[in-house]
Amino acid sequence: MKPVIDDLSSDPTLSSSAALAQALTIRADARLEAAPQDVNGALEDIRRATEMDSSIGRTWRVRSDAEEAAGNIQGAMEAVSRWAEAEPSFATKAKKELTRLSSKLAP
């Protein structure tokens, strides 16, 4: 992934493209799936991706996972809400996910 991200990042016309946002999302997801997890790297990638293109639902879903892995439940909930906005067909799943996450906030 790194060569692809580096190439997209260095190209003036692609450095803020949806293609780069999607590549960063894939890498962030892989970092979360790795053993051991690279939560900080995943957060860096996914925050950059959501800043570049906030319309990609999967990016918000991965951001929710990264924020939760970092212990930022409120941030995870915000990302789930943005996921539901970007992909209304997942509103029911997002609602269930918000319920699950909110239970982590209560002592």
PDB file of N, CA and C in Angstrom:
ATOM      1  N   MET A   1       0.815  -1.195   0.000  1.00  0.00           N
ATOM      2  CA  MET A   1       0.000   0.000   0.000  1.00  0.00           C
ATOM      3  C   MET A   1       0.862   1.264   0.000  1.00  0.00           C
ATOM      4  N   LYS A   2       1.973   1.210   0.699  1.00  0.00           N
ATOM      5  CA  LYS A   2       2.795   2.414   0.838  1.00  0.00           C
ATOM      6  C   LYS A   2       3.201   3.013  -0.509  1.00  0.00           C
ATOM      7  N   PRO A   3       3.677   2.207  -1.483  1.00  0.00           N
ATOM      8  CA  PRO A   3       4.036   2.816  -2.771  1.00  0.00           C
ATOM      9  C   PRO A   3       2.844   3.498  -3.460  1.00  0.00           C
ATOM     10  N   VAL A   4       1.681   2.909  -3.364  1.00  0.00           N
ATOM     11  CA  VAL A   4       0.490   3.502  -3.981  1.00  0.00           C
ATOM     12  C   VAL A   4       0.158   4.820  -3.299  1.00  0.00           C
ATOM     13  N   ILE A   5       0.159   4.810  -1.975  1.00  0.00           N
ATOM     14  CA  ILE A   5      -0.156   6.028  -1.222  1.00  0.00           C
ATOM     15  C   ILE A   5       0.893   7.103  -1.486  1.00  0.00           C
ATOM     16  N   ASP A   6       2.148   6.706  -1.518  1.00  0.00           N
ATOM     17  CA  ASP A   6       3.215   7.675  -1.802  1.00  0.00           C
ATOM     18  C   ASP A   6       3.051   8.287  -3.192  1.00  0.00           C
ATOM     19  N   ASP A   7       2.751   7.449  -4.192  1.00  0.00           N
ATOM     20  CA  ASP A   7       2.567   7.945  -5.556  1.00  0.00           C
ATOM     21  C   ASP A   7       1.371   8.895  -5.645  1.00  0.00           C
ATOM     22  N   LEU A   8       0.264   8.510  -5.048  1.00  0.00           N
ATOM     23  CA  LEU A   8      -0.923   9.367  -5.076  1.00  0.00           C
ATOM     24  C   LEU A   8      -0.673  10.672  -4.320  1.00  0.00           C
ATOM     25  N   SER A   9       0.020  10.580  -3.192  1.00  0.00           N
ATOM     26  CA  SER A   9       0.294  11.768  -2.380  1.00  0.00           C
ATOM     27  C   SER A   9       1.204  12.757  -3.086  1.00  0.00           C
ATOM     28  N   SER A  10       2.117  12.257  -3.891  1.00  0.00           N
ATOM     29  CA  SER A  10       3.088  13.139  -4.544  1.00  0.00           C
ATOM     30  C   SER A  10       2.585  13.736  -5.856  1.00  0.00           C
ATOM     31  N   ASP A  11       1.479  13.235  -6.361  1.00  0.00           N
ATOM     32  CA  ASP A  11       0.909  13.756  -7.601  1.00  0.00           C
ATOM     33  C   ASP A  11      -0.015  14.936  -7.270  1.00  0.00           C
ATOM     34  N   PRO A  12       0.286  16.111  -7.779  1.00  0.00           N
ATOM     35  CA  PRO A  12      -0.515  17.296  -7.440  1.00  0.00           C
ATOM     36  C   PRO A  12      -2.007  17.158  -7.741  1.00  0.00           C
ATOM     37  N   THR A  13      -2.349  16.425  -8.774  1.00  0.00           N
ATOM     38  CA  THR A  13      -3.763  16.287  -9.118  1.00  0.00           C
ATOM     39  C   THR A  13      -4.454  15.178  -8.328  1.00  0.00           C
ATOM     40  N   LEU A  14      -3.699  14.275  -7.751  1.00  0.00           N
ATOM     41  CA  LEU A  14      -4.292  13.147  -7.018  1.00  0.00           C
ATOM     42  C   LEU A  14      -4.102  13.232  -5.503  1.00  0.00           C
ATOM     43  N   SER A  15      -3.340  14.212  -5.046  1.00  0.00           N
ATOM     44  CA  SER A  15      -2.982  14.273  -3.620  1.00  0.00           C
ATOM     45  C   SER A  15      -4.172  14.549  -2.703  1.00  0.00           C
ATOM     46  N   SER A  16      -5.283  14.955  -3.259  1.00  0.00           N
ATOM     47  CA  SER A  16      -6.485  15.137  -2.441  1.00  0.00           C
ATOM     48  C   SER A  16      -7.676  14.411  -3.070  1.00  0.00           C
ATOM     49  N   SER A  17      -7.382  13.321  -3.747  1.00  0.00           N
ATOM     50  CA  SER A  17      -8.410  12.595  -4.499  1.00  0.00           C
ATOM     51  C   SER A  17      -9.121  11.543  -3.664  1.00  0.00           C
ATOM     52  N   ALA A  18     -10.266  11.117  -4.163  1.00  0.00           N
ATOM     53  CA  ALA A  18     -11.001  10.019  -3.541  1.00  0.00           C
ATOM     54  C   ALA A  18     -10.174   8.738  -3.594  1.00  0.00           C
ATOM     55  N   ALA A  19      -9.369   8.570  -4.630  1.00  0.00           N
ATOM     56  CA  ALA A  19      -8.522   7.374  -4.738  1.00  0.00           C
ATOM     57  C   ALA A  19      -7.544   7.306  -3.576  1.00  0.00           C
ATOM     58  N   LEU A  20      -6.931   8.423  -3.226  1.00  0.00           N
ATOM     59  CA  LEU A  20      -6.005   8.439  -2.095  1.00  0.00           C
ATOM     60  C   LEU A  20      -6.759   8.203  -0.793  1.00  0.00           C
ATOM     61  N   ALA A  21      -7.924   8.804  -0.637  1.00  0.00           N
ATOM     62  CA  ALA A  21      -8.728   8.583   0.571  1.00  0.00           C
ATOM     63  C   ALA A  21      -9.076   7.109   0.721  1.00  0.00           C
ATOM     64  N   GLN A  22      -9.416   6.455  -0.381  1.00  0.00           N
ATOM     65  CA  GLN A  22      -9.757   5.036  -0.313  1.00  0.00           C
ATOM     66  C   GLN A  22      -8.528   4.181   0.004  1.00  0.00           C
ATOM     67  N   ALA A  23      -7.372   4.530  -0.572  1.00  0.00           N
ATOM     68  CA  ALA A  23      -6.136   3.791  -0.268  1.00  0.00           C
ATOM     69  C   ALA A  23      -5.774   3.938   1.208  1.00  0.00           C
ATOM     70  N   LEU A  24      -5.922   5.140   1.743  1.00  0.00           N
ATOM     71  CA  LEU A  24      -5.643   5.364   3.171  1.00  0.00           C
ATOM     72  C   LEU A  24      -6.617   4.569   4.042  1.00  0.00           C
ATOM     73  N   THR A  25      -7.862   4.476   3.594  1.00  0.00           N
ATOM     74  CA  THR A  25      -8.868   3.707   4.334  1.00  0.00           C
ATOM     75  C   THR A  25      -8.494   2.227   4.371  1.00  0.00           C
ATOM     76  N   ILE A  26      -8.073   1.698   3.239  1.00  0.00           N
ATOM     77  CA  ILE A  26      -7.665   0.290   3.179  1.00  0.00           C
ATOM     78  C   ILE A  26      -6.478   0.045   4.110  1.00  0.00           C
ATOM     79  N   ARG A  27      -5.498   0.960   4.076  1.00  0.00           N
ATOM     80  CA  ARG A  27      -4.329   0.780   4.938  1.00  0.00           C
ATOM     81  C   ARG A  27      -4.705   0.909   6.413  1.00  0.00           C
ATOM     82  N   ALA A  28      -5.573   1.844   6.737  1.00  0.00           N
ATOM     83  CA  ALA A  28      -6.008   1.992   8.127  1.00  0.00           C
ATOM     84  C   ALA A  28      -6.699   0.722   8.606  1.00  0.00           C
ATOM     85  N   ASP A  29      -7.562   0.167   7.777  1.00  0.00           N
ATOM     86  CA  ASP A  29      -8.264  -1.068   8.129  1.00  0.00           C
ATOM     87  C   ASP A  29      -7.267  -2.209   8.334  1.00  0.00           C
ATOM     88  N   ALA A  30      -6.276  -2.299   7.459  1.00  0.00           N
ATOM     89  CA  ALA A  30      -5.254  -3.342   7.597  1.00  0.00           C
ATOM     90  C   ALA A  30      -4.463  -3.156   8.889  1.00  0.00           C
ATOM     91  N   ARG A  31      -4.170  -1.923   9.246  1.00  0.00           N
ATOM     92  CA  ARG A  31      -3.433  -1.657  10.486  1.00  0.00           C
ATOM     93  C   ARG A  31      -4.236  -2.079  11.708  1.00  0.00           C
ATOM     94  N   LEU A  32      -5.548  -1.962  11.624  1.00  0.00           N
ATOM     95  CA  LEU A  32      -6.393  -2.394  12.732  1.00  0.00           C
ATOM     96  C   LEU A  32      -6.500  -3.911  12.805  1.00  0.00           C
ATOM     97  N   GLU A  33      -6.386  -4.572  11.662  1.00  0.00           N
ATOM     98  CA  GLU A  33      -6.482  -6.028  11.611  1.00  0.00           C
ATOM     99  C   GLU A  33      -5.157  -6.715  11.936  1.00  0.00           C
ATOM    100  N   ALA A  34      -4.065  -5.974  11.885  1.00  0.00           N
ATOM    101  CA  ALA A  34      -2.733  -6.550  12.111  1.00  0.00           C
ATOM    102  C   ALA A  34      -2.572  -6.991  13.564  1.00  0.00           C
ATOM    103  N   ALA A  35      -1.667  -7.904  13.766  1.00  0.00           N
ATOM    104  CA  ALA A  35      -1.311  -8.328  15.124  1.00  0.00           C
ATOM    105  C   ALA A  35       0.171  -8.055  15.322  1.00  0.00           C
ATOM    106  N   PRO A  36       0.524  -7.124  16.164  1.00  0.00           N
ATOM    107  CA  PRO A  36      -0.346  -6.272  16.978  1.00  0.00           C
ATOM    108  C   PRO A  36      -0.927  -5.124  16.159  1.00  0.00           C
ATOM    109  N   GLN A  37      -2.034  -4.595  16.656  1.00  0.00           N
ATOM    110  CA  GLN A  37      -2.677  -3.468  15.983  1.00  0.00           C
ATOM    111  C   GLN A  37      -1.768  -2.243  15.985  1.00  0.00           C
ATOM    112  N   ASP A  38      -1.869  -1.468  14.925  1.00  0.00           N
ATOM    113  CA  ASP A  38      -1.194  -0.176  14.848  1.00  0.00           C
ATOM    114  C   ASP A  38      -2.286   0.892  14.886  1.00  0.00           C
ATOM    115  N   VAL A  39      -2.818   1.124  16.077  1.00  0.00           N
ATOM    116  CA  VAL A  39      -3.951   2.038  16.240  1.00  0.00           C
ATOM    117  C   VAL A  39      -3.557   3.461  15.867  1.00  0.00           C
ATOM    118  N   ASN A  40      -2.385   3.907  16.303  1.00  0.00           N
ATOM    119  CA  ASN A  40      -1.968   5.279  15.984  1.00  0.00           C
ATOM    120  C   ASN A  40      -1.812   5.483  14.486  1.00  0.00           C
ATOM    121  N   GLY A  41      -1.204   4.522  13.799  1.00  0.00           N
ATOM    122  CA  GLY A  41      -1.059   4.608  12.354  1.00  0.00           C
ATOM    123  C   GLY A  41      -2.409   4.591  11.658  1.00  0.00           C
ATOM    124  N   ALA A  42      -3.313   3.751  12.154  1.00  0.00           N
ATOM    125  CA  ALA A  42      -4.655   3.681  11.586  1.00  0.00           C
ATOM    126  C   ALA A  42      -5.386   5.014  11.758  1.00  0.00           C
ATOM    127  N   LEU A  43      -5.274   5.596  12.944  1.00  0.00           N
ATOM    128  CA  LEU A  43      -5.927   6.884  13.187  1.00  0.00           C
ATOM    129  C   LEU A  43      -5.364   7.976  12.282  1.00  0.00           C
ATOM    130  N   GLU A  44      -4.065   7.991  12.129  1.00  0.00           N
ATOM    131  CA  GLU A  44      -3.440   8.995  11.259  1.00  0.00           C
ATOM    132  C   GLU A  44      -3.970   8.867   9.828  1.00  0.00           C
ATOM    133  N   ASP A  45      -3.990   7.637   9.319  1.00  0.00           N
ATOM    134  CA  ASP A  45      -4.474   7.405   7.958  1.00  0.00           C
ATOM    135  C   ASP A  45      -5.950   7.760   7.807  1.00  0.00           C
ATOM    136  N   ILE A  46      -6.762   7.288   8.726  1.00  0.00           N
ATOM    137  CA  ILE A  46      -8.206   7.431   8.546  1.00  0.00           C
ATOM    138  C   ILE A  46      -8.667   8.859   8.794  1.00  0.00           C
ATOM    139  N   ARG A  47      -8.014   9.562   9.693  1.00  0.00           N
ATOM    140  CA  ARG A  47      -8.365  10.973   9.888  1.00  0.00           C
ATOM    141  C   ARG A  47      -8.016  11.776   8.646  1.00  0.00           C
ATOM    142  N   ARG A  48      -6.886  11.464   8.051  1.00  0.00           N
ATOM    143  CA  ARG A  48      -6.500  12.132   6.796  1.00  0.00           C
ATOM    144  C   ARG A  48      -7.514  11.815   5.696  1.00  0.00           C
ATOM    145  N   ALA A  49      -7.927  10.551   5.622  1.00  0.00           N
ATOM    146  CA  ALA A  49      -8.887  10.139   4.593  1.00  0.00           C
ATOM    147  C   ALA A  49     -10.221  10.860   4.750  1.00  0.00           C
ATOM    148  N   THR A  50     -10.725  10.977   5.977  1.00  0.00           N
ATOM    149  CA  THR A  50     -12.021  11.631   6.173  1.00  0.00           C
ATOM    150  C   THR A  50     -11.927  13.132   5.923  1.00  0.00           C
ATOM    151  N   GLU A  51     -10.761  13.708   6.150  1.00  0.00           N
ATOM    152  CA  GLU A  51     -10.578  15.131   5.830  1.00  0.00           C
ATOM    153  C   GLU A  51     -10.570  15.346   4.311  1.00  0.00           C
ATOM    154  N   MET A  52     -10.022  14.380   3.587  1.00  0.00           N
ATOM    155  CA  MET A  52      -9.917  14.498   2.131  1.00  0.00           C
ATOM    156  C   MET A  52     -11.264  14.317   1.440  1.00  0.00           C
ATOM    157  N   ASP A  53     -12.031  13.321   1.879  1.00  0.00           N
ATOM    158  CA  ASP A  53     -13.306  13.021   1.227  1.00  0.00           C
ATOM    159  C   ASP A  53     -14.274  12.490   2.275  1.00  0.00           C
ATOM    160  N   SER A  54     -15.151  13.346   2.710  1.00  0.00           N
ATOM    161  CA  SER A  54     -16.083  12.966   3.782  1.00  0.00           C
ATOM    162  C   SER A  54     -17.316  12.233   3.261  1.00  0.00           C
ATOM    163  N   SER A  55     -17.375  11.970   1.968  1.00  0.00           N
ATOM    164  CA  SER A  55     -18.555  11.324   1.396  1.00  0.00           C
ATOM    165  C   SER A  55     -18.438   9.798   1.320  1.00  0.00           C
ATOM    166  N   ILE A  56     -17.293   9.252   1.660  1.00  0.00           N
ATOM    167  CA  ILE A  56     -17.083   7.804   1.553  1.00  0.00           C
ATOM    168  C   ILE A  56     -17.522   7.135   2.861  1.00  0.00           C
ATOM    169  N   GLY A  57     -18.605   6.400   2.804  1.00  0.00           N
ATOM    170  CA  GLY A  57     -19.144   5.766   4.001  1.00  0.00           C
ATOM    171  C   GLY A  57     -18.172   4.821   4.676  1.00  0.00           C
ATOM    172  N   ARG A  58     -17.494   4.014   3.895  1.00  0.00           N
ATOM    173  CA  ARG A  58     -16.565   3.037   4.479  1.00  0.00           C
ATOM    174  C   ARG A  58     -15.471   3.726   5.281  1.00  0.00           C
ATOM    175  N   THR A  59     -15.067   4.896   4.841  1.00  0.00           N
ATOM    176  CA  THR A  59     -14.037   5.633   5.553  1.00  0.00           C
ATOM    177  C   THR A  59     -14.514   5.975   6.962  1.00  0.00           C
ATOM    178  N   TRP A  60     -15.764   6.396   7.082  1.00  0.00           N
ATOM    179  CA  TRP A  60     -16.304   6.714   8.407  1.00  0.00           C
ATOM    180  C   TRP A  60     -16.454   5.454   9.255  1.00  0.00           C
ATOM    181  N   ARG A  61     -16.788   4.336   8.625  1.00  0.00           N
ATOM    182  CA  ARG A  61     -16.941   3.084   9.382  1.00  0.00           C
ATOM    183  C   ARG A  61     -15.587   2.655   9.949  1.00  0.00           C
ATOM    184  N   VAL A  62     -14.550   2.731   9.139  1.00  0.00           N
ATOM    185  CA  VAL A  62     -13.209   2.374   9.610  1.00  0.00           C
ATOM    186  C   VAL A  62     -12.747   3.375  10.674  1.00  0.00           C
ATOM    187  N   ARG A  63     -13.097   4.649  10.495  1.00  0.00           N
ATOM    188  CA  ARG A  63     -12.725   5.642  11.510  1.00  0.00           C
ATOM    189  C   ARG A  63     -13.380   5.305  12.844  1.00  0.00           C
ATOM    190  N   SER A  64     -14.610   4.861  12.806  1.00  0.00           N
ATOM    191  CA  SER A  64     -15.277   4.454  14.043  1.00  0.00           C
ATOM    192  C   SER A  64     -14.504   3.336  14.735  1.00  0.00           C
ATOM    193  N   ASP A  65     -14.094   2.344  13.964  1.00  0.00           N
ATOM    194  CA  ASP A  65     -13.313   1.233  14.534  1.00  0.00           C
ATOM    195  C   ASP A  65     -12.003   1.726  15.126  1.00  0.00           C
ATOM    196  N   ALA A  66     -11.322   2.640  14.430  1.00  0.00           N
ATOM    197  CA  ALA A  66     -10.040   3.155  14.909  1.00  0.00           C
ATOM    198  C   ALA A  66     -10.215   3.983  16.171  1.00  0.00           C
ATOM    199  N   GLU A  67     -11.229   4.831  16.179  1.00  0.00           N
ATOM    200  CA  GLU A  67     -11.475   5.659  17.369  1.00  0.00           C
ATOM    201  C   GLU A  67     -11.817   4.771  18.570  1.00  0.00           C
ATOM    202  N   GLU A  68     -12.620   3.751  18.341  1.00  0.00           N
ATOM    203  CA  GLU A  68     -12.961   2.831  19.437  1.00  0.00           C
ATOM    204  C   GLU A  68     -11.718   2.098  19.936  1.00  0.00           C
ATOM    205  N   ALA A  69     -10.882   1.641  19.010  1.00  0.00           N
ATOM    206  CA  ALA A  69      -9.655   0.932  19.400  1.00  0.00           C
ATOM    207  C   ALA A  69      -8.738   1.834  20.223  1.00  0.00           C
ATOM    208  N   ALA A  70      -8.804   3.138  19.964  1.00  0.00           N
ATOM    209  CA  ALA A  70      -7.982   4.104  20.707  1.00  0.00           C
ATOM    210  C   ALA A  70      -8.638   4.500  22.032  1.00  0.00           C
ATOM    211  N   GLY A  71      -9.835   4.001  22.285  1.00  0.00           N
ATOM    212  CA  GLY A  71     -10.532   4.329  23.525  1.00  0.00           C
ATOM    213  C   GLY A  71     -11.364   5.595  23.444  1.00  0.00           C
ATOM    214  N   ASN A  72     -11.503   6.163  22.263  1.00  0.00           N
ATOM    215  CA  ASN A  72     -12.279   7.381  22.064  1.00  0.00           C
ATOM    216  C   ASN A  72     -13.688   6.995  21.617  1.00  0.00           C
ATOM    217  N   ILE A  73     -14.511   6.624  22.572  1.00  0.00           N
ATOM    218  CA  ILE A  73     -15.858   6.144  22.263  1.00  0.00           C
ATOM    219  C   ILE A  73     -16.706   7.258  21.667  1.00  0.00           C
ATOM    220  N   GLN A  74     -16.579   8.462  22.189  1.00  0.00           N
ATOM    221  CA  GLN A  74     -17.342   9.588  21.645  1.00  0.00           C
ATOM    222  C   GLN A  74     -16.968   9.827  20.178  1.00  0.00           C
ATOM    223  N   GLY A  75     -15.680   9.764  19.882  1.00  0.00           N
ATOM    224  CA  GLY A  75     -15.232   9.917  18.495  1.00  0.00           C
ATOM    225  C   GLY A  75     -15.755   8.808  17.608  1.00  0.00           C
ATOM    226  N   ALA A  76     -15.815   7.590  18.148  1.00  0.00           N
ATOM    227  CA  ALA A  76     -16.358   6.458  17.398  1.00  0.00           C
ATOM    228  C   ALA A  76     -17.838   6.682  17.098  1.00  0.00           C
ATOM    229  N   MET A  77     -18.558   7.208  18.065  1.00  0.00           N
ATOM    230  CA  MET A  77     -19.981   7.466  17.869  1.00  0.00           C
ATOM    231  C   MET A  77     -20.203   8.561  16.815  1.00  0.00           C
ATOM    232  N   GLU A  78     -19.382   9.578  16.845  1.00  0.00           N
ATOM    233  CA  GLU A  78     -19.486  10.635  15.843  1.00  0.00           C
ATOM    234  C   GLU A  78     -19.219  10.079  14.437  1.00  0.00           C
ATOM    235  N   ALA A  79     -18.236   9.201  14.338  1.00  0.00           N
ATOM    236  CA  ALA A  79     -17.912   8.596  13.042  1.00  0.00           C
ATOM    237  C   ALA A  79     -19.052   7.702  12.548  1.00  0.00           C
ATOM    238  N   VAL A  80     -19.688   6.976  13.455  1.00  0.00           N
ATOM    239  CA  VAL A  80     -20.833   6.141  13.052  1.00  0.00           C
ATOM    240  C   VAL A  80     -21.963   7.023  12.528  1.00  0.00           C
ATOM    241  N   SER A  81     -22.196   8.135  13.182  1.00  0.00           N
ATOM    242  CA  SER A  81     -23.236   9.059  12.714  1.00  0.00           C
ATOM    243  C   SER A  81     -22.919   9.578  11.312  1.00  0.00           C
ATOM    244  N   ARG A  82     -21.661   9.888  11.072  1.00  0.00           N
ATOM    245  CA  ARG A  82     -21.248  10.364   9.749  1.00  0.00           C
ATOM    246  C   ARG A  82     -21.369   9.246   8.708  1.00  0.00           C
ATOM    247  N   TRP A  83     -21.106   8.003   9.133  1.00  0.00           N
ATOM    248  CA  TRP A  83     -21.269   6.845   8.254  1.00  0.00           C
ATOM    249  C   TRP A  83     -22.732   6.739   7.806  1.00  0.00           C
ATOM    250  N   ALA A  84     -23.658   6.886   8.742  1.00  0.00           N
ATOM    251  CA  ALA A  84     -25.082   6.804   8.415  1.00  0.00           C
ATOM    252  C   ALA A  84     -25.499   7.931   7.472  1.00  0.00           C
ATOM    253  N   GLU A  85     -24.898   9.108   7.635  1.00  0.00           N
ATOM    254  CA  GLU A  85     -25.200  10.224   6.729  1.00  0.00           C
ATOM    255  C   GLU A  85     -24.679   9.932   5.317  1.00  0.00           C
ATOM    256  N   ALA A  86     -23.475   9.368   5.246  1.00  0.00           N
ATOM    257  CA  ALA A  86     -22.860   9.092   3.946  1.00  0.00           C
ATOM    258  C   ALA A  86     -23.529   7.927   3.232  1.00  0.00           C
ATOM    259  N   GLU A  87     -24.021   6.966   4.010  1.00  0.00           N
ATOM    260  CA  GLU A  87     -24.664   5.781   3.431  1.00  0.00           C
ATOM    261  C   GLU A  87     -25.980   5.506   4.160  1.00  0.00           C
ATOM    262  N   PRO A  88     -27.034   6.220   3.803  1.00  0.00           N
ATOM    263  CA  PRO A  88     -28.314   6.072   4.495  1.00  0.00           C
ATOM    264  C   PRO A  88     -28.854   4.643   4.521  1.00  0.00           C
ATOM    265  N   SER A  89     -28.452   3.815   3.578  1.00  0.00           N
ATOM    266  CA  SER A  89     -28.927   2.429   3.572  1.00  0.00           C
ATOM    267  C   SER A  89     -28.408   1.634   4.769  1.00  0.00           C
ATOM    268  N   PHE A  90     -27.402   2.175   5.454  1.00  0.00           N
ATOM    269  CA  PHE A  90     -26.854   1.514   6.636  1.00  0.00           C
ATOM    270  C   PHE A  90     -27.350   2.156   7.936  1.00  0.00           C
ATOM    271  N   ALA A  91     -28.400   2.950   7.867  1.00  0.00           N
ATOM    272  CA  ALA A  91     -28.893   3.667   9.046  1.00  0.00           C
ATOM    273  C   ALA A  91     -29.286   2.720  10.179  1.00  0.00           C
ATOM    274  N   THR A  92     -29.914   1.601   9.850  1.00  0.00           N
ATOM    275  CA  THR A  92     -30.320   0.656  10.894  1.00  0.00           C
ATOM    276  C   THR A  92     -29.103   0.047  11.577  1.00  0.00           C
ATOM    277  N   LYS A  93     -28.103  -0.349  10.785  1.00  0.00           N
ATOM    278  CA  LYS A  93     -26.870  -0.883  11.363  1.00  0.00           C
ATOM    279  C   LYS A  93     -26.173   0.173  12.207  1.00  0.00           C
ATOM    280  N   ALA A  94     -26.163   1.395  11.719  1.00  0.00           N
ATOM    281  CA  ALA A  94     -25.511   2.482  12.452  1.00  0.00           C
ATOM    282  C   ALA A  94     -26.209   2.714  13.790  1.00  0.00           C
ATOM    283  N   LYS A  95     -27.517   2.656  13.801  1.00  0.00           N
ATOM    284  CA  LYS A  95     -28.265   2.845  15.046  1.00  0.00           C
ATOM    285  C   LYS A  95     -27.896   1.767  16.063  1.00  0.00           C
ATOM    286  N   LYS A  96     -27.791   0.527  15.614  1.00  0.00           N
ATOM    287  CA  LYS A  96     -27.394  -0.572  16.505  1.00  0.00           C
ATOM    288  C   LYS A  96     -25.975  -0.357  17.022  1.00  0.00           C
ATOM    289  N   GLU A  97     -25.115   0.115  16.139  1.00  0.00           N
ATOM    290  CA  GLU A  97     -23.729   0.366  16.537  1.00  0.00           C
ATOM    291  C   GLU A  97     -23.657   1.513  17.545  1.00  0.00           C
ATOM    292  N   LEU A  98     -24.455   2.531  17.358  1.00  0.00           N
ATOM    293  CA  LEU A  98     -24.491   3.640  18.320  1.00  0.00           C
ATOM    294  C   LEU A  98     -24.981   3.159  19.684  1.00  0.00           C
ATOM    295  N   THR A  99     -25.944   2.270  19.691  1.00  0.00           N
ATOM    296  CA  THR A  99     -26.436   1.707  20.950  1.00  0.00           C
ATOM    297  C   THR A  99     -25.329   0.919  21.646  1.00  0.00           C
ATOM    298  N   ARG A 100     -24.607   0.108  20.865  1.00  0.00           N
ATOM    299  CA  ARG A 100     -23.516  -0.678  21.442  1.00  0.00           C
ATOM    300  C   ARG A 100     -22.431   0.239  22.016  1.00  0.00           C
ATOM    301  N   LEU A 101     -22.063   1.245  21.247  1.00  0.00           N
ATOM    302  CA  LEU A 101     -21.013   2.154  21.709  1.00  0.00           C
ATOM    303  C   LEU A 101     -21.456   2.974  22.914  1.00  0.00           C
ATOM    304  N   SER A 102     -22.703   3.410  22.928  1.00  0.00           N
ATOM    305  CA  SER A 102     -23.171   4.225  24.052  1.00  0.00           C
ATOM    306  C   SER A 102     -23.165   3.427  25.351  1.00  0.00           C
ATOM    307  N   SER A 103     -23.325   2.123  25.245  1.00  0.00           N
ATOM    308  CA  SER A 103     -23.266   1.296  26.466  1.00  0.00           C
ATOM    309  C   SER A 103     -21.852   1.279  27.053  1.00  0.00           C
ATOM    310  N   LYS A 104     -20.863   1.587  26.251  1.00  0.00           N
ATOM    311  CA  LYS A 104     -19.486   1.655  26.747  1.00  0.00           C
ATOM    312  C   LYS A 104     -19.239   2.966  27.491  1.00  0.00           C
ATOM    313  N   LEU A 105     -20.069   3.963  27.260  1.00  0.00           N
ATOM    314  CA  LEU A 105     -19.912   5.247  27.950  1.00  0.00           C
ATOM    315  C   LEU A 105     -20.471   5.202  29.361  1.00  0.00           C
ATOM    316  N   ALA A 106     -21.509   4.430  29.558  1.00  0.00           N
ATOM    317  CA  ALA A 106     -22.136   4.342  30.871  1.00  0.00           C
ATOM    318  C   ALA A 106     -21.272   3.517  31.811  1.00  0.00           C
ATOM    319  N   PRO A 107     -21.072   4.004  33.049  1.00  0.00           N
ATOM    320  CA  PRO A 107     -20.232   3.242  33.994  1.00  0.00           C
ATOM    321  C   PRO A 107     -20.864   1.957  34.476  1.00  0.00           C
TER     322      PRO A 107
END
